[in-house]
Amino acid sequence: LERKCFLRSYISLAECAPAENQDTWINFNSPSSDWERHANLNCMEGNGATDYLLPDGSEGELVGATLQQCMDACPAPNCTGFKYKPFDGNKCFLRSYISLGECAAADKQDTWVYVGNGGRDWERHPNLNCMEGWGATDYLL
């Protein structure tokens, strides 16, 4: 039996592929594990979310931002996630009161929701393969 380990980031379990004798382990001490990605989903004012307003009253919008910068800009508990548009200038729009079932389908943008880690270190998901294009991003050293 050959054993291999592939490092992944930004895992979305709902998008991973079933696979016998393969497990996905998630490290809950990683910053990205506090966030859940919902691909091709647009949560916005009037469609499953409320715009998160910054202390100065302006809409929480970042341009040219990395995913990590969007995550860092979303202060819990009032900011509960953001819409991320990597193919449109790496824009993110901060959101609160997200209701995924009321959001709209949208190509080339994702909604990220803060889920917190619940104090766990690792969680096993048996017979599930998360890989590039199937619910995860390859982690390159």
PDB file of C-alpha atoms in Angstrom:
ATOM      1  CA  LEU A   1       0.000   0.000   0.000  1.00  0.00           C
ATOM      2  CA  GLU A   2       1.490   3.299  -1.103  1.00  0.00           C
ATOM      3  CA  ARG A   3       0.822   6.275   1.154  1.00  0.00           C
ATOM      4  CA  LYS A   4       0.838   9.806  -0.242  1.00  0.00           C
ATOM      5  CA  CYS A   5      -0.011  13.142   1.264  1.00  0.00           C
ATOM      6  CA  PHE A   6      -1.109  16.120  -0.841  1.00  0.00           C
ATOM      7  CA  LEU A   7      -1.325  19.556   0.753  1.00  0.00           C
ATOM      8  CA  ARG A   8      -4.447  21.598  -0.021  1.00  0.00           C
ATOM      9  CA  SER A   9      -5.858  24.986   0.932  1.00  0.00           C
ATOM     10  CA  TYR A  10      -9.261  26.698   0.768  1.00  0.00           C
ATOM     11  CA  ILE A  11     -11.165  23.409   1.020  1.00  0.00           C
ATOM     12  CA  SER A  12     -14.902  23.308   0.294  1.00  0.00           C
ATOM     13  CA  LEU A  13     -16.090  19.811   1.284  1.00  0.00           C
ATOM     14  CA  ALA A  14     -19.329  20.106  -0.689  1.00  0.00           C
ATOM     15  CA  GLU A  15     -17.303  20.343  -3.913  1.00  0.00           C
ATOM     16  CA  CYS A  16     -14.906  17.443  -3.248  1.00  0.00           C
ATOM     17  CA  ALA A  17     -15.111  14.106  -5.082  1.00  0.00           C
ATOM     18  CA  PRO A  18     -16.057  10.756  -3.507  1.00  0.00           C
ATOM     19  CA  ALA A  19     -13.039   8.438  -3.538  1.00  0.00           C
ATOM     20  CA  GLU A  20     -12.592   5.016  -1.959  1.00  0.00           C
ATOM     21  CA  ASN A  21      -9.593   4.609   0.324  1.00  0.00           C
ATOM     22  CA  GLN A  22      -8.783   8.327   0.262  1.00  0.00           C
ATOM     23  CA  ASP A  23      -9.409  10.654   3.171  1.00  0.00           C
ATOM     24  CA  THR A  24      -9.301  14.407   3.480  1.00  0.00           C
ATOM     25  CA  TRP A  25      -8.027  15.804   6.759  1.00  0.00           C
ATOM     26  CA  ILE A  26      -8.675  19.428   7.663  1.00  0.00           C
ATOM     27  CA  ASN A  27      -6.398  21.324  10.039  1.00  0.00           C
ATOM     28  CA  PHE A  28      -8.533  23.694  12.074  1.00  0.00           C
ATOM     29  CA  ASN A  29      -5.515  25.665  13.281  1.00  0.00           C
ATOM     30  CA  SER A  30      -5.026  27.130   9.813  1.00  0.00           C
ATOM     31  CA  PRO A  31      -6.577  30.577   9.159  1.00  0.00           C
ATOM     32  CA  SER A  32      -8.371  29.378   6.012  1.00  0.00           C
ATOM     33  CA  SER A  33     -10.181  26.628   7.970  1.00  0.00           C
ATOM     34  CA  ASP A  34     -12.247  29.296   9.700  1.00  0.00           C
ATOM     35  CA  TRP A  35     -13.826  30.087   6.321  1.00  0.00           C
ATOM     36  CA  GLU A  36     -16.155  28.102   4.089  1.00  0.00           C
ATOM     37  CA  ARG A  37     -16.161  28.740   0.337  1.00  0.00           C
ATOM     38  CA  HIS A  38     -19.393  28.680  -1.677  1.00  0.00           C
ATOM     39  CA  ALA A  39     -18.304  28.729  -5.323  1.00  0.00           C
ATOM     40  CA  ASN A  40     -20.265  30.618  -7.971  1.00  0.00           C
ATOM     41  CA  LEU A  41     -22.621  32.107  -5.402  1.00  0.00           C
ATOM     42  CA  ASN A  42     -23.401  35.812  -5.080  1.00  0.00           C
ATOM     43  CA  CYS A  43     -24.720  36.899  -1.696  1.00  0.00           C
ATOM     44  CA  MET A  44     -25.503  40.616  -1.743  1.00  0.00           C
ATOM     45  CA  GLU A  45     -27.959  43.190  -0.437  1.00  0.00           C
ATOM     46  CA  GLY A  46     -31.447  41.886  -1.273  1.00  0.00           C
ATOM     47  CA  ASN A  47     -30.134  38.445  -2.295  1.00  0.00           C
ATOM     48  CA  GLY A  48     -29.284  36.567   0.884  1.00  0.00           C
ATOM     49  CA  ALA A  49     -27.056  39.086   2.649  1.00  0.00           C
ATOM     50  CA  THR A  50     -26.761  42.591   4.015  1.00  0.00           C
ATOM     51  CA  ASP A  51     -23.918  44.888   3.020  1.00  0.00           C
ATOM     52  CA  TYR A  52     -21.466  45.292   5.895  1.00  0.00           C
ATOM     53  CA  LEU A  53     -20.828  48.987   6.452  1.00  0.00           C
ATOM     54  CA  LEU A  54     -17.498  50.268   7.714  1.00  0.00           C
ATOM     55  CA  PRO A  55     -17.414  52.546  10.785  1.00  0.00           C
ATOM     56  CA  ASP A  56     -17.411  55.610   8.475  1.00  0.00           C
ATOM     57  CA  GLY A  57     -20.684  54.394   6.892  1.00  0.00           C
ATOM     58  CA  SER A  58     -19.160  53.362   3.570  1.00  0.00           C
ATOM     59  CA  GLU A  59     -19.703  49.936   2.006  1.00  0.00           C
ATOM     60  CA  GLY A  60     -17.000  47.422   2.911  1.00  0.00           C
ATOM     61  CA  GLU A  61     -15.374  46.987  -0.503  1.00  0.00           C
ATOM     62  CA  LEU A  62     -11.735  46.128  -1.165  1.00  0.00           C
ATOM     63  CA  VAL A  63     -10.100  46.241  -4.611  1.00  0.00           C
ATOM     64  CA  GLY A  64      -6.938  44.337  -5.491  1.00  0.00           C
ATOM     65  CA  ALA A  65      -7.235  42.260  -2.324  1.00  0.00           C
ATOM     66  CA  THR A  66      -6.017  38.737  -1.666  1.00  0.00           C
ATOM     67  CA  LEU A  67      -8.317  36.218  -0.014  1.00  0.00           C
ATOM     68  CA  GLN A  68      -6.372  36.612   3.226  1.00  0.00           C
ATOM     69  CA  GLN A  69      -6.784  40.404   3.121  1.00  0.00           C
ATOM     70  CA  CYS A  70     -10.554  39.959   2.702  1.00  0.00           C
ATOM     71  CA  MET A  71     -10.657  37.524   5.618  1.00  0.00           C
ATOM     72  CA  ASP A  72      -8.645  39.900   7.806  1.00  0.00           C
ATOM     73  CA  ALA A  73     -10.888  42.861   6.883  1.00  0.00           C
ATOM     74  CA  CYS A  74     -14.090  41.089   8.021  1.00  0.00           C
ATOM     75  CA  PRO A  75     -14.428  41.723  11.786  1.00  0.00           C
ATOM     76  CA  ALA A  76     -16.474  39.139  13.693  1.00  0.00           C
ATOM     77  CA  PRO A  77     -19.167  39.000  14.899  1.00  0.00           C
ATOM     78  CA  ASN A  78     -20.929  41.604  12.728  1.00  0.00           C
ATOM     79  CA  CYS A  79     -19.175  40.824   9.438  1.00  0.00           C
ATOM     80  CA  THR A  80     -20.053  37.196   8.673  1.00  0.00           C
ATOM     81  CA  GLY A  81     -18.471  36.799   5.234  1.00  0.00           C
ATOM     82  CA  PHE A  82     -17.725  38.347   1.889  1.00  0.00           C
ATOM     83  CA  LYS A  83     -18.237  38.032  -1.847  1.00  0.00           C
ATOM     84  CA  TYR A  84     -14.941  37.576  -3.711  1.00  0.00           C
ATOM     85  CA  LYS A  85     -14.454  38.308  -7.420  1.00  0.00           C
ATOM     86  CA  PRO A  86     -10.938  37.131  -8.369  1.00  0.00           C
ATOM     87  CA  PHE A  87     -11.549  37.618 -12.105  1.00  0.00           C
ATOM     88  CA  ASP A  88     -12.685  41.232 -11.705  1.00  0.00           C
ATOM     89  CA  GLY A  89      -9.768  42.996 -10.059  1.00  0.00           C
ATOM     90  CA  ASN A  90      -9.646  40.804  -6.943  1.00  0.00           C
ATOM     91  CA  LYS A  91     -12.571  42.632  -5.390  1.00  0.00           C
ATOM     92  CA  CYS A  92     -14.242  41.625  -2.170  1.00  0.00           C
ATOM     93  CA  PHE A  93     -17.416  42.972  -0.663  1.00  0.00           C
ATOM     94  CA  LEU A  94     -17.959  42.485   3.063  1.00  0.00           C
ATOM     95  CA  ARG A  95     -21.321  41.050   4.157  1.00  0.00           C
ATOM     96  CA  SER A  96     -23.384  40.354   7.264  1.00  0.00           C
ATOM     97  CA  TYR A  97     -26.499  38.259   7.937  1.00  0.00           C
ATOM     98  CA  ILE A  98     -25.743  35.773   5.131  1.00  0.00           C
ATOM     99  CA  SER A  99     -28.503  33.306   4.207  1.00  0.00           C
ATOM    100  CA  LEU A 100     -26.991  31.003   1.568  1.00  0.00           C
ATOM    101  CA  GLY A 101     -30.352  29.647   0.380  1.00  0.00           C
ATOM    102  CA  GLU A 102     -31.388  33.153  -0.701  1.00  0.00           C
ATOM    103  CA  CYS A 103     -28.212  33.987  -2.644  1.00  0.00           C
ATOM    104  CA  ALA A 104     -28.007  34.016  -6.451  1.00  0.00           C
ATOM    105  CA  ALA A 105     -25.930  31.793  -8.726  1.00  0.00           C
ATOM    106  CA  ALA A 106     -23.099  33.751 -10.372  1.00  0.00           C
ATOM    107  CA  ASP A 107     -20.115  32.714 -12.464  1.00  0.00           C
ATOM    108  CA  LYS A 108     -16.584  33.648 -11.424  1.00  0.00           C
ATOM    109  CA  GLN A 109     -17.396  34.868  -7.927  1.00  0.00           C
ATOM    110  CA  ASP A 110     -17.592  33.106  -4.600  1.00  0.00           C
ATOM    111  CA  THR A 111     -19.131  33.792  -1.237  1.00  0.00           C
ATOM    112  CA  TRP A 112     -16.945  33.026   1.767  1.00  0.00           C
ATOM    113  CA  VAL A 113     -18.648  32.547   5.158  1.00  0.00           C
ATOM    114  CA  TYR A 114     -16.924  32.699   8.540  1.00  0.00           C
ATOM    115  CA  VAL A 115     -17.567  29.451  10.412  1.00  0.00           C
ATOM    116  CA  GLY A 116     -14.919  29.580  13.162  1.00  0.00           C
ATOM    117  CA  ASN A 117     -12.924  26.554  14.275  1.00  0.00           C
ATOM    118  CA  GLY A 118     -14.778  25.363  17.380  1.00  0.00           C
ATOM    119  CA  GLY A 119     -11.493  24.603  19.188  1.00  0.00           C
ATOM    120  CA  ARG A 120     -10.648  21.479  17.131  1.00  0.00           C
ATOM    121  CA  ASP A 121      -7.257  20.713  15.619  1.00  0.00           C
ATOM    122  CA  TRP A 122      -7.934  18.107  12.859  1.00  0.00           C
ATOM    123  CA  GLU A 123     -11.061  16.583  11.358  1.00  0.00           C
ATOM    124  CA  ARG A 124     -11.158  13.466   9.144  1.00  0.00           C
ATOM    125  CA  HIS A 125     -13.486  13.174   6.129  1.00  0.00           C
ATOM    126  CA  PRO A 126     -13.264   9.550   4.939  1.00  0.00           C
ATOM    127  CA  ASN A 127     -13.589   8.524   1.277  1.00  0.00           C
ATOM    128  CA  LEU A 128     -13.415  12.120   0.082  1.00  0.00           C
ATOM    129  CA  ASN A 129     -10.810  13.555  -2.295  1.00  0.00           C
ATOM    130  CA  CYS A 130     -10.417  17.326  -2.309  1.00  0.00           C
ATOM    131  CA  MET A 131      -8.086  18.491  -5.079  1.00  0.00           C
ATOM    132  CA  GLU A 132      -7.532  21.338  -7.525  1.00  0.00           C
ATOM    133  CA  GLY A 133     -10.812  21.852  -9.377  1.00  0.00           C
ATOM    134  CA  TRP A 134     -12.695  19.646  -6.915  1.00  0.00           C
ATOM    135  CA  GLY A 135     -13.236  21.696  -3.783  1.00  0.00           C
ATOM    136  CA  ALA A 136      -9.654  22.719  -3.000  1.00  0.00           C
ATOM    137  CA  THR A 137      -6.624  24.606  -4.186  1.00  0.00           C
ATOM    138  CA  ASP A 138      -3.216  22.944  -4.430  1.00  0.00           C
ATOM    139  CA  TYR A 139      -0.891  24.222  -1.707  1.00  0.00           C
ATOM    140  CA  LEU A 140       2.542  24.866  -3.174  1.00  0.00           C
ATOM    141  CA  LEU A 141       5.602  24.927  -0.955  1.00  0.00           C
TER     142      LEU A 141
END
